[in-house]
PDB file of C-alpha atoms in Angstrom:
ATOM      1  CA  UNK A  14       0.000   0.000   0.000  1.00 92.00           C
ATOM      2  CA  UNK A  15       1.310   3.213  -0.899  1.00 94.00           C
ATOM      3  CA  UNK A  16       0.221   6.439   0.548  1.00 92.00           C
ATOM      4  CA  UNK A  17       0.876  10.643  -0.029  1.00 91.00           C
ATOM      5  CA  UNK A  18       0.101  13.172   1.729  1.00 89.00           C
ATOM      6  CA  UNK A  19      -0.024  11.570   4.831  1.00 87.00           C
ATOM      7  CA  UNK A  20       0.103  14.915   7.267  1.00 85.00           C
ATOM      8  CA  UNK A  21       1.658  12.802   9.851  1.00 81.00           C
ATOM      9  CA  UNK A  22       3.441  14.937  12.516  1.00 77.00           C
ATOM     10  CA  UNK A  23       6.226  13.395  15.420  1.00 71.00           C
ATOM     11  CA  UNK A  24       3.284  12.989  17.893  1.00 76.00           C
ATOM     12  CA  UNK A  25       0.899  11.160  15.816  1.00 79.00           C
ATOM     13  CA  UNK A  26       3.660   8.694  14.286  1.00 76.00           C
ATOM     14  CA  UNK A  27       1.718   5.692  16.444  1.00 78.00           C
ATOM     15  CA  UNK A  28      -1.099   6.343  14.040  1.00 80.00           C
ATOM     16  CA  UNK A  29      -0.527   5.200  11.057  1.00 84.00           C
ATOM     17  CA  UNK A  30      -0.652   1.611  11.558  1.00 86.00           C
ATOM     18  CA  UNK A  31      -2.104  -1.605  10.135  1.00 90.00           C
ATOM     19  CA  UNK A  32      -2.385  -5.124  11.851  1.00 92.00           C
ATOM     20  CA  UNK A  33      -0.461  -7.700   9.973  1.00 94.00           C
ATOM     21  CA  UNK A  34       1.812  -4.618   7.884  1.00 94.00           C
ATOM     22  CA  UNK A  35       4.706  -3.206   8.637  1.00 93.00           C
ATOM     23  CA  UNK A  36       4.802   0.867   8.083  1.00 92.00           C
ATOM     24  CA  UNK A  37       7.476   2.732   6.177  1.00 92.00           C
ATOM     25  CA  UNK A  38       6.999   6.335   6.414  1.00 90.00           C
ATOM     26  CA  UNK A  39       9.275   9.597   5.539  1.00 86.00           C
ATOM     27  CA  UNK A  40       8.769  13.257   5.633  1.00 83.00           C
ATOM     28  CA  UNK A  41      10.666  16.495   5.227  1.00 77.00           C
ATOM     29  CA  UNK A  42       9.694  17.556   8.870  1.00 72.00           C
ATOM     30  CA  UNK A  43       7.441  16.265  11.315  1.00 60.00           C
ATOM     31  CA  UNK A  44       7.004  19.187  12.679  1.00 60.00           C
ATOM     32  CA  UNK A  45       4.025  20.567  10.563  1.00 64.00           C
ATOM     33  CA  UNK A  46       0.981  18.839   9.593  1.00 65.00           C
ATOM     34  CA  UNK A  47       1.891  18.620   5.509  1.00 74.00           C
ATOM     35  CA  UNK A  48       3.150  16.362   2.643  1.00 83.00           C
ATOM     36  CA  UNK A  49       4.236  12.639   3.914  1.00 88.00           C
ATOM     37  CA  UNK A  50       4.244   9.618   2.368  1.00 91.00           C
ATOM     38  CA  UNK A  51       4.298   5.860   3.788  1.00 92.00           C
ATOM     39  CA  UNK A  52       4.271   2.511   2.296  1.00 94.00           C
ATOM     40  CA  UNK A  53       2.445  -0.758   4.099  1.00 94.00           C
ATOM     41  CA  UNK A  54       3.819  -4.244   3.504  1.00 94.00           C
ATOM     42  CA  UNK A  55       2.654  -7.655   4.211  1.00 93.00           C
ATOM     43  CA  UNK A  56       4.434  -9.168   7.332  1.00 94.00           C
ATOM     44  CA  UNK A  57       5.236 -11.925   4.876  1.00 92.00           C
ATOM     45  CA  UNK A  58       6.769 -10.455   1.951  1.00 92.00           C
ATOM     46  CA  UNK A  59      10.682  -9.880   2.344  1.00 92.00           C
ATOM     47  CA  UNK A  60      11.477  -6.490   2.841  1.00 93.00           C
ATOM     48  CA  UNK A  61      15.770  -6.350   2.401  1.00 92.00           C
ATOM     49  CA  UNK A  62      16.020  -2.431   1.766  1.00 91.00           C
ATOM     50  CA  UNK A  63      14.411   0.809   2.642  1.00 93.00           C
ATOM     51  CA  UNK A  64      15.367   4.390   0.767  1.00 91.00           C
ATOM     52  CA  UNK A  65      14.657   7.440   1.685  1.00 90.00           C
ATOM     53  CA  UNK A  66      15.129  10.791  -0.561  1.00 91.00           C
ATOM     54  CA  UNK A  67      17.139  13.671   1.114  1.00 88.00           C
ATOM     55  CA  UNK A  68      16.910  16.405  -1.447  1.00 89.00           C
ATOM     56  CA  UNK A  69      13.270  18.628  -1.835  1.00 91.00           C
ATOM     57  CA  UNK A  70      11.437  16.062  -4.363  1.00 94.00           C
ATOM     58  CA  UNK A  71       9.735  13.606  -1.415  1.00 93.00           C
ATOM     59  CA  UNK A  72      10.784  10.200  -2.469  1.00 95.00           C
ATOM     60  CA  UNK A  73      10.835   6.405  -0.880  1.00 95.00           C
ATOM     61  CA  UNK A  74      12.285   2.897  -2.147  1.00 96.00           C
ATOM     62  CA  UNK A  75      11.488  -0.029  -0.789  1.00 95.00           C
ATOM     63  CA  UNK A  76      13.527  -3.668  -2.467  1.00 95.00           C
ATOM     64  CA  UNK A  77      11.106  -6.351  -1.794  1.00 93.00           C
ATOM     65  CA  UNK A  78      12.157 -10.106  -2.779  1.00 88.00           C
ATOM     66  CA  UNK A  79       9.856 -12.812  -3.977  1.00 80.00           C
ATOM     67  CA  UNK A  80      10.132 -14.913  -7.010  1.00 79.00           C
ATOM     68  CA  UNK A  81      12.009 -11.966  -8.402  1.00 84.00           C
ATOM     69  CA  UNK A  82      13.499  -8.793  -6.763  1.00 89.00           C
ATOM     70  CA  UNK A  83      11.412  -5.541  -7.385  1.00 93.00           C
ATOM     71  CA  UNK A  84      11.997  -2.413  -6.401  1.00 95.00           C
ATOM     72  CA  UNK A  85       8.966  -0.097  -5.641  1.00 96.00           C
ATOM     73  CA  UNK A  86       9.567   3.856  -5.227  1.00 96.00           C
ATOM     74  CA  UNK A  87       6.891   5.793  -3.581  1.00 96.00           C
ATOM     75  CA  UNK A  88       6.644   9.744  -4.786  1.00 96.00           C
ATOM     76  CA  UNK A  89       4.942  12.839  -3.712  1.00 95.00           C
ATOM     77  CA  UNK A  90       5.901  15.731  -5.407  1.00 94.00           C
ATOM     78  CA  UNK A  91       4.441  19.090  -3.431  1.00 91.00           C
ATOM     79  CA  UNK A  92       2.219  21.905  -5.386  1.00 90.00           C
ATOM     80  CA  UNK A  93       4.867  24.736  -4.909  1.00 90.00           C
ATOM     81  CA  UNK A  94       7.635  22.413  -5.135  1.00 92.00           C
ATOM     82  CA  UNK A  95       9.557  23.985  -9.097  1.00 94.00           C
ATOM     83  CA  UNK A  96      10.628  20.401 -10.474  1.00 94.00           C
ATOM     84  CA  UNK A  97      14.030  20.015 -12.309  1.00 94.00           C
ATOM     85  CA  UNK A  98      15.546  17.079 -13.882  1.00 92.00           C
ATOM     86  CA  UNK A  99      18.310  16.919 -11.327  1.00 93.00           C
ATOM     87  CA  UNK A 100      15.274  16.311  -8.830  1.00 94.00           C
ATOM     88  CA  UNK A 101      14.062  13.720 -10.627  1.00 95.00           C
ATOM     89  CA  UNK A 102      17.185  12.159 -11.214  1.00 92.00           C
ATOM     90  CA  UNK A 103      17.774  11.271  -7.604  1.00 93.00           C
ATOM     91  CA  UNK A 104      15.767   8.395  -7.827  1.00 93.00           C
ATOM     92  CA  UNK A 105      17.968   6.341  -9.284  1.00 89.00           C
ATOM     93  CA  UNK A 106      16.924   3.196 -10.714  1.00 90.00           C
ATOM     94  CA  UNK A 107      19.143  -0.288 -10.992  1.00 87.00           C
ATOM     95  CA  UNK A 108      19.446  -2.250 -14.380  1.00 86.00           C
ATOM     96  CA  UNK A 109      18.228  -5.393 -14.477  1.00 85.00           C
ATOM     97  CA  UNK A 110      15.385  -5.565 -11.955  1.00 88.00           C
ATOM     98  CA  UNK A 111      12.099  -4.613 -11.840  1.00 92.00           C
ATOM     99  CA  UNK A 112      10.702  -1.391 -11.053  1.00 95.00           C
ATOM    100  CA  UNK A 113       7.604   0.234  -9.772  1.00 95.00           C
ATOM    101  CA  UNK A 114       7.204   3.518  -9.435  1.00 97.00           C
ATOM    102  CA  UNK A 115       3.789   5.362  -8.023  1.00 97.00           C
ATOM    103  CA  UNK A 116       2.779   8.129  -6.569  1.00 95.00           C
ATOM    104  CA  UNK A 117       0.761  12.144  -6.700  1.00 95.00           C
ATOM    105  CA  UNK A 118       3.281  14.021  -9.033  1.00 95.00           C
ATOM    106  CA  UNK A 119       1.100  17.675  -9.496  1.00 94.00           C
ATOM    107  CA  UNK A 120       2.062  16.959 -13.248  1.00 95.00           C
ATOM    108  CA  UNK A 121      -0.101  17.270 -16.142  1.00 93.00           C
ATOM    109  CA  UNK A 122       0.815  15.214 -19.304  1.00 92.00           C
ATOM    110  CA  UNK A 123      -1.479  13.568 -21.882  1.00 89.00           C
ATOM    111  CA  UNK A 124       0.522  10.304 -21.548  1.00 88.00           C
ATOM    112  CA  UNK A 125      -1.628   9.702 -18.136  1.00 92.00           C
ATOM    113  CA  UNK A 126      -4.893  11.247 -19.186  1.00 88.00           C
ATOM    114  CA  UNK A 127      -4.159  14.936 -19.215  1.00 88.00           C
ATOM    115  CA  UNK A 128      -5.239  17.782 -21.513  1.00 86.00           C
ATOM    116  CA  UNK A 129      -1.957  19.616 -21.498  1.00 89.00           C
ATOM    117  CA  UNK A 130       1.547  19.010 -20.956  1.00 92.00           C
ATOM    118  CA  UNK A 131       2.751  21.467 -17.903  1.00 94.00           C
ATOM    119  CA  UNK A 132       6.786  21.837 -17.273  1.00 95.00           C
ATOM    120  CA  UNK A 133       6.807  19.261 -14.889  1.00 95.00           C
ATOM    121  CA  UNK A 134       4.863  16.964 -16.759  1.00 94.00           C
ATOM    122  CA  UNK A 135       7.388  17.045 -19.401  1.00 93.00           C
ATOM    123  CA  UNK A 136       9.806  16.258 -17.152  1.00 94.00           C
ATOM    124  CA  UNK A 137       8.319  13.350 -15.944  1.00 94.00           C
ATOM    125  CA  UNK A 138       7.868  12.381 -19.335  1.00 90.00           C
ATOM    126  CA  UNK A 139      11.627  12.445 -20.405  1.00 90.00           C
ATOM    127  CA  UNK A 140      12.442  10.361 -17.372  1.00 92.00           C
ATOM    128  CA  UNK A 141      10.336   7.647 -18.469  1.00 90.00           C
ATOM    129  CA  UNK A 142      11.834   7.728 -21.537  1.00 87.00           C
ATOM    130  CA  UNK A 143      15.642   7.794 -20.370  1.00 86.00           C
ATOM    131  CA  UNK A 144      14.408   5.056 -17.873  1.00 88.00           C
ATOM    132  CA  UNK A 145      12.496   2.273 -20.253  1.00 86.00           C
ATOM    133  CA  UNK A 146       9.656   3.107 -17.777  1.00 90.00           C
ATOM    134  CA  UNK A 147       6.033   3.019 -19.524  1.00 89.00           C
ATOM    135  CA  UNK A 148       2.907   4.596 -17.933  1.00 91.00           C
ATOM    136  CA  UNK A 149       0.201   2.073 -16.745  1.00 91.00           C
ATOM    137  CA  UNK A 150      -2.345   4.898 -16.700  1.00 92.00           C
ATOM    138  CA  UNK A 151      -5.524   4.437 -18.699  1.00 87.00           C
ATOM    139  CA  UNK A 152      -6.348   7.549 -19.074  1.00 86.00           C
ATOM    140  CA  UNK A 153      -8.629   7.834 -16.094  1.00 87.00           C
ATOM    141  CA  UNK A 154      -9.328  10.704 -13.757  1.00 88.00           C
ATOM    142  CA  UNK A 155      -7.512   9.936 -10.232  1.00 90.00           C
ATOM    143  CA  UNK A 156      -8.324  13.490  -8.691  1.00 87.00           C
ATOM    144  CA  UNK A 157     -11.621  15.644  -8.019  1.00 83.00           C
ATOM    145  CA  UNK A 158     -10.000  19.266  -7.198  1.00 76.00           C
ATOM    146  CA  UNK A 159     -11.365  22.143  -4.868  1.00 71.00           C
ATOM    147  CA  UNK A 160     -12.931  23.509  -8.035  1.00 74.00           C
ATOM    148  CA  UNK A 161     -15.026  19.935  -8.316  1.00 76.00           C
ATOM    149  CA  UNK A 162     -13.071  19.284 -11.704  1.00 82.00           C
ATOM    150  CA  UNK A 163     -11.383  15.777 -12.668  1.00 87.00           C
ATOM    151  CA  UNK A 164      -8.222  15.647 -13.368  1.00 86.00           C
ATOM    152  CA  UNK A 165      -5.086  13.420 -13.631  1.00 89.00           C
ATOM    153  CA  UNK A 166      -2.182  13.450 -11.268  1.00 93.00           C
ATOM    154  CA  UNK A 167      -1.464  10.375  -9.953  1.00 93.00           C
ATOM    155  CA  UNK A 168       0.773   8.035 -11.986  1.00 95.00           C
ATOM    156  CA  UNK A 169       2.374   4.578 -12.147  1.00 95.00           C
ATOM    157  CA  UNK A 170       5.135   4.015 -14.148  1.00 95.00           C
ATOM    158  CA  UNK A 171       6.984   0.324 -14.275  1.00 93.00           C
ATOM    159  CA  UNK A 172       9.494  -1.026 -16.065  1.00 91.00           C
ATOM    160  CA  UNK A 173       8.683  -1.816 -19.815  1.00 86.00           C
ATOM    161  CA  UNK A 174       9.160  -5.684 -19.609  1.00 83.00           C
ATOM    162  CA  UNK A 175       6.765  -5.824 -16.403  1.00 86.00           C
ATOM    163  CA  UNK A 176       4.217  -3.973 -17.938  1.00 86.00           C
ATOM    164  CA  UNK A 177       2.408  -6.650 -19.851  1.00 83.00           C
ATOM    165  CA  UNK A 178       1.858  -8.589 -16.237  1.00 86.00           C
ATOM    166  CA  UNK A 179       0.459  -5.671 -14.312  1.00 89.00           C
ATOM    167  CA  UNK A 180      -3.135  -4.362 -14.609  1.00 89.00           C
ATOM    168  CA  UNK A 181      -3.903  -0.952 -13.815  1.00 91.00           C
ATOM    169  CA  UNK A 182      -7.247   0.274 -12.128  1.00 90.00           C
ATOM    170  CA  UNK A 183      -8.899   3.323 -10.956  1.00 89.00           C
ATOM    171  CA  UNK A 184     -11.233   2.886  -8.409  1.00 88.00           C
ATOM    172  CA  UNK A 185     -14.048   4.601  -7.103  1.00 81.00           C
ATOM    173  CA  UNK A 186     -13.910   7.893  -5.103  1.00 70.00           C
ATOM    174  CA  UNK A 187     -13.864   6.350  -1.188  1.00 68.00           C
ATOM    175  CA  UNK A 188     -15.682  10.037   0.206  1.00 65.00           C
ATOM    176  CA  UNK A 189     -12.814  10.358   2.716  1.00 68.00           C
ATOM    177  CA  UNK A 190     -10.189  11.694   0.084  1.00 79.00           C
ATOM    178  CA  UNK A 191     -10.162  14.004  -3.152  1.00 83.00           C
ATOM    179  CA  UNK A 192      -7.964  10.910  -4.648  1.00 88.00           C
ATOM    180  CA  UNK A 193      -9.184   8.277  -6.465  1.00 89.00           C
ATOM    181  CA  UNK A 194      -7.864   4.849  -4.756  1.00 91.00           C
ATOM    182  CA  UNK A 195      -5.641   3.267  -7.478  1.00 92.00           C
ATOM    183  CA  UNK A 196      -5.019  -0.519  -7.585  1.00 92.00           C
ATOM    184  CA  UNK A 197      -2.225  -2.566  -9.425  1.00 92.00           C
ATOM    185  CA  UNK A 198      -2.442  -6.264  -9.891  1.00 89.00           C
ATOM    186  CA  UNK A 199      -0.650  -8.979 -10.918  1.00 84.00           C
ATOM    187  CA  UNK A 200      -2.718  -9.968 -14.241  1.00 69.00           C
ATOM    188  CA  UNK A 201      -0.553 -13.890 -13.817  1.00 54.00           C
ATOM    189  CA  UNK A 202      -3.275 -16.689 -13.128  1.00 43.00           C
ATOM    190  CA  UNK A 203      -1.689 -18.555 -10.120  1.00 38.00           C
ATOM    191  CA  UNK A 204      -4.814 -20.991  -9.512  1.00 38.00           C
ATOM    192  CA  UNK A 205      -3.957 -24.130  -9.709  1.00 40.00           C
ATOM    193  CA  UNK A 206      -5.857 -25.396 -12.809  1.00 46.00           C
ATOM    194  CA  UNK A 207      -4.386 -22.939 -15.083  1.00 44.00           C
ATOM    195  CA  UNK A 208      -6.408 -20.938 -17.297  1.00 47.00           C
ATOM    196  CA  UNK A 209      -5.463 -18.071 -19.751  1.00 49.00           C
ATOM    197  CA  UNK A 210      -8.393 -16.232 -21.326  1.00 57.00           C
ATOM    198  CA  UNK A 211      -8.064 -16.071 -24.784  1.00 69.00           C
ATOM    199  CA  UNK A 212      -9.773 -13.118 -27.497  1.00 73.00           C
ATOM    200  CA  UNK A 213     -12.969 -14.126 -29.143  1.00 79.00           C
ATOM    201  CA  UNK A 214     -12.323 -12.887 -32.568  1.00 81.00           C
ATOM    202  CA  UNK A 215     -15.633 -14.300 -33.552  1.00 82.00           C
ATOM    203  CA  UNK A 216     -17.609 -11.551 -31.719  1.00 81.00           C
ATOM    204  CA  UNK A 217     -15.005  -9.152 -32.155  1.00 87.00           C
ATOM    205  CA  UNK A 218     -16.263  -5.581 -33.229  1.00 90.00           C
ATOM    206  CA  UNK A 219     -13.892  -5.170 -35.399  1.00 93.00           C
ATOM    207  CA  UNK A 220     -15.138  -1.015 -36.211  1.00 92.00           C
ATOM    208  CA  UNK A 221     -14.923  -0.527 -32.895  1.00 91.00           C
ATOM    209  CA  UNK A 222     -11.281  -1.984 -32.689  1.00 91.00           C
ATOM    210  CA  UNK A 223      -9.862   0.059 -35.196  1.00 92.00           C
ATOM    211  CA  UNK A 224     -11.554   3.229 -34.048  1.00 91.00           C
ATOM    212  CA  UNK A 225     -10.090   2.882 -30.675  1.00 87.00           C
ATOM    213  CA  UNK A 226      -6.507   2.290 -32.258  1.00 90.00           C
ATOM    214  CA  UNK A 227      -6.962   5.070 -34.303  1.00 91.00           C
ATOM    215  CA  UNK A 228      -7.987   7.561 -31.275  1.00 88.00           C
ATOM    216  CA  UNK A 229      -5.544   6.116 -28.597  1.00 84.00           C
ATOM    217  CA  UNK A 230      -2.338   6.540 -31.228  1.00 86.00           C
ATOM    218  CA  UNK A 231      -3.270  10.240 -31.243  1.00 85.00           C
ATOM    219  CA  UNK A 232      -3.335  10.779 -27.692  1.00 81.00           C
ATOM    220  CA  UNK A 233      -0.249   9.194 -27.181  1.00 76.00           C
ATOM    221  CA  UNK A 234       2.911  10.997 -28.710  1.00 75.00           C
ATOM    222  CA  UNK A 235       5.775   8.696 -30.628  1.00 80.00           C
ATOM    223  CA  UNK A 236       8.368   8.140 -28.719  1.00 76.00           C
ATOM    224  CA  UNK A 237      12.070   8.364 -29.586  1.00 78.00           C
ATOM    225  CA  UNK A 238      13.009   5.310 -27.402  1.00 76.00           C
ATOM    226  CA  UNK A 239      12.441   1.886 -29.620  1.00 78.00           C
ATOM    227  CA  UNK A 240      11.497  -0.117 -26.240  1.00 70.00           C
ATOM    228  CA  UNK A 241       9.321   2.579 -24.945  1.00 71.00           C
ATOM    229  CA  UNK A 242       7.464   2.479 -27.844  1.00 79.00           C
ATOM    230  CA  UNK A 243       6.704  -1.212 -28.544  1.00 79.00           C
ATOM    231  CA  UNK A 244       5.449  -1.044 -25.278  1.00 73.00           C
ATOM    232  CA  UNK A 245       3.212   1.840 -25.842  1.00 77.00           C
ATOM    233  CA  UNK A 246       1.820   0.207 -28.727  1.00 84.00           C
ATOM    234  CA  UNK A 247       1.356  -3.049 -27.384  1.00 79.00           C
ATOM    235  CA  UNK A 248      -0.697  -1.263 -24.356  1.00 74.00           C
ATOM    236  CA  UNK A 249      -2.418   0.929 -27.378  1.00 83.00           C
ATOM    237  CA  UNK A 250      -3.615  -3.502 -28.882  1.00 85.00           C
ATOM    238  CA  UNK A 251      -4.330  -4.413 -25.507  1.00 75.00           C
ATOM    239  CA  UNK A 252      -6.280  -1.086 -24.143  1.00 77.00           C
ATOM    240  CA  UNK A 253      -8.582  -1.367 -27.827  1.00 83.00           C
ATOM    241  CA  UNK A 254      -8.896  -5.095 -27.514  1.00 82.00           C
ATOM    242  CA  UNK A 255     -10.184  -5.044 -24.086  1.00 78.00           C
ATOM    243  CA  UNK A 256     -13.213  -2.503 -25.626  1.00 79.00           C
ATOM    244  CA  UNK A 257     -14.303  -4.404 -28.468  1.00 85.00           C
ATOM    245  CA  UNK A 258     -13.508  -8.156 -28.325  1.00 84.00           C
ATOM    246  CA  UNK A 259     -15.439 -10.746 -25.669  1.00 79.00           C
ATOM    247  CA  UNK A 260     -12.752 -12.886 -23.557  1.00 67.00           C
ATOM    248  CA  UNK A 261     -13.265 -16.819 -23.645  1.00 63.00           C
ATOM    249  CA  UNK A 262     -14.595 -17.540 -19.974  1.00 59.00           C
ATOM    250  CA  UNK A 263     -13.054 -20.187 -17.526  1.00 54.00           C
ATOM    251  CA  UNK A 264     -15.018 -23.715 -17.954  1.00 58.00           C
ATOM    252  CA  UNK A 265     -16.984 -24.652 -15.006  1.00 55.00           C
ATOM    253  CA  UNK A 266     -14.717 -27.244 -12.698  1.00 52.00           C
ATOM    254  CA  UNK A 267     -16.509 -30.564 -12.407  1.00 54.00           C
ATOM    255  CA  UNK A 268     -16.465 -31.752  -9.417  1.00 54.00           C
ATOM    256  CA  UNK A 269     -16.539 -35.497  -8.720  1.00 53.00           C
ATOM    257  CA  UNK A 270     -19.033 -37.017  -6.313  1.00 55.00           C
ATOM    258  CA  UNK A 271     -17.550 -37.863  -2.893  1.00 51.00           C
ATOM    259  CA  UNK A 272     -18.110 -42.048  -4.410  1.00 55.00           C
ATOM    260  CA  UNK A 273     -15.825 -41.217  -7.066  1.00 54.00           C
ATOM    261  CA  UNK A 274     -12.232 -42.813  -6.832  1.00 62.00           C
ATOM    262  CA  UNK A 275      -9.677 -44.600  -9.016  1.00 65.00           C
ATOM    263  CA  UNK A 276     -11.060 -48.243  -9.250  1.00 67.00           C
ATOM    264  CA  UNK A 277     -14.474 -46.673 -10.239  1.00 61.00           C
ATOM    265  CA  UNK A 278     -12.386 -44.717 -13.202  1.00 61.00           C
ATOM    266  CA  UNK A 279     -10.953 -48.028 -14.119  1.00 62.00           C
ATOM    267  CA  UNK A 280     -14.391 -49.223 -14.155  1.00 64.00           C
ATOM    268  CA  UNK A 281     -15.794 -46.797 -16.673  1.00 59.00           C
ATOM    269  CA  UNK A 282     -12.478 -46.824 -18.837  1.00 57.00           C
ATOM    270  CA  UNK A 283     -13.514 -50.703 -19.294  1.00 50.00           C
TER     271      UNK A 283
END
């Protein structure tokens, strides 16, 4: 779980806690009531590093180990806060492992839903692109402002070759925050009877398809960075796919009658 804008202050740290999670918070200062940010793990899951950023862009890294390692960065960037590239740059991101990186970055950029591109959007952008990150974002609102306006701020960006196993979804407005809740899930199948949904091209609407292709490639911009863009197209298949073709639908498990053993299956095999 990550979180921004926490407002914890020193006297308050005991609050933000979770049965069965340990808590990873950082701020500038606890001495006033603003920015924060905090991320909740499982008890379970292997925790083997914690980051913390010490420059003026509010940033936290967290190396968890599994099957694989992943590293997962947790960002706030403040309202007032004049974003450079050196800024950005802190976060610094190791080859060869995967990366997650969320957070609320006040940035406007059409790659995550935005109507215009503001300075620090751009920035963001040309990160991504120097990093091989893509931008799970469908296009979603995840904000309703103090003008009661939707808008898109917070982001996810992974690494490109983890993006086709993560699924991306906004969900709805909880009443006790202006942010949209945002989850990210493994899209893997890990039951045990395997089963990988497959497109029904037979009930495909194929207009439909093509339309969509046609209006996502023009919100997105080309990018200069070959694996950036494969991945931006392949989302571009995928996002257009998911509007206008069915998915085949797990088959019912049968489930033998508590008679049912070996020697009877021997018996009807006769």
């Amino acid at each position: 779980i990550a979180l921004q804008e926490t407002h914890i202050i020193d006297k308050n740290k005991h609050l933000l806690h979770l049965p069965g999670y340990k808590v990873y918070h950082q701020n500038k200062d606890y001495v006033y009531a603003k920015s924060g940010i905090a991320l909740l793990v499982k008890n379970n899951i292997n925790v083997t590093q914690h980051i913390t950023s010490t420059g003026d862009l509010l940033f936290q890294k967290i190396i968890i180990k599994c099957n694989t390692e992943i590293h997962i960065t947790n960002i706030y960037k403040e309202c007032d806060l004049r974003l450079s590239a050196a800024m950005v740059e802190d976060i610094s991101l190791t080859n060869g492992v995967q990366h997650i990186l969320v957070g609320d970055l006040n940035s406007q950029n059409v790659l995550w839903g935005s109507t215009t591109n503001s300075t620090s959007g751009k920035i963001w952008e040309n990160f991504a692109d120097d990093k091989d990150l893509v931008v799970l974002n469908d296009g979603s609102p995840t904000l309703l402002n103090t003008r009661n306006t939707l808008t898109s701020v917070d982001v996810t960006m992974v690494s490109v070759d983890f993006a086709p196993s993560l699924v991306w979804t906004c969900l709805p407005l909880p009443g006790v925050s202006d942010h949209f809740p945002i989850k990210i899930s493994n899209n893997i199948n890990i039951n045990k009877r395997q089963f990988s949904p497959r497109f029904n091209d037979r009930k495909a609407n194929w207009l439909l398809f093509g339309k969509r292709i046609s209006d996502l490639n023009e919100q997105f911009p080309t990018s200069s960075n070959i694996n950036r863009e494969a991945a931006q197209i392949k989302r571009i298949l995928r996002k257009s796919a998911n509007e206008s073709i069915n998915l085949s639908h797990r088959p019912k498990d049968k489930n033998n009658p508590v008679w049912f053993n070996s020697n009877i299956a021997k018996l009807i095999g006769m």
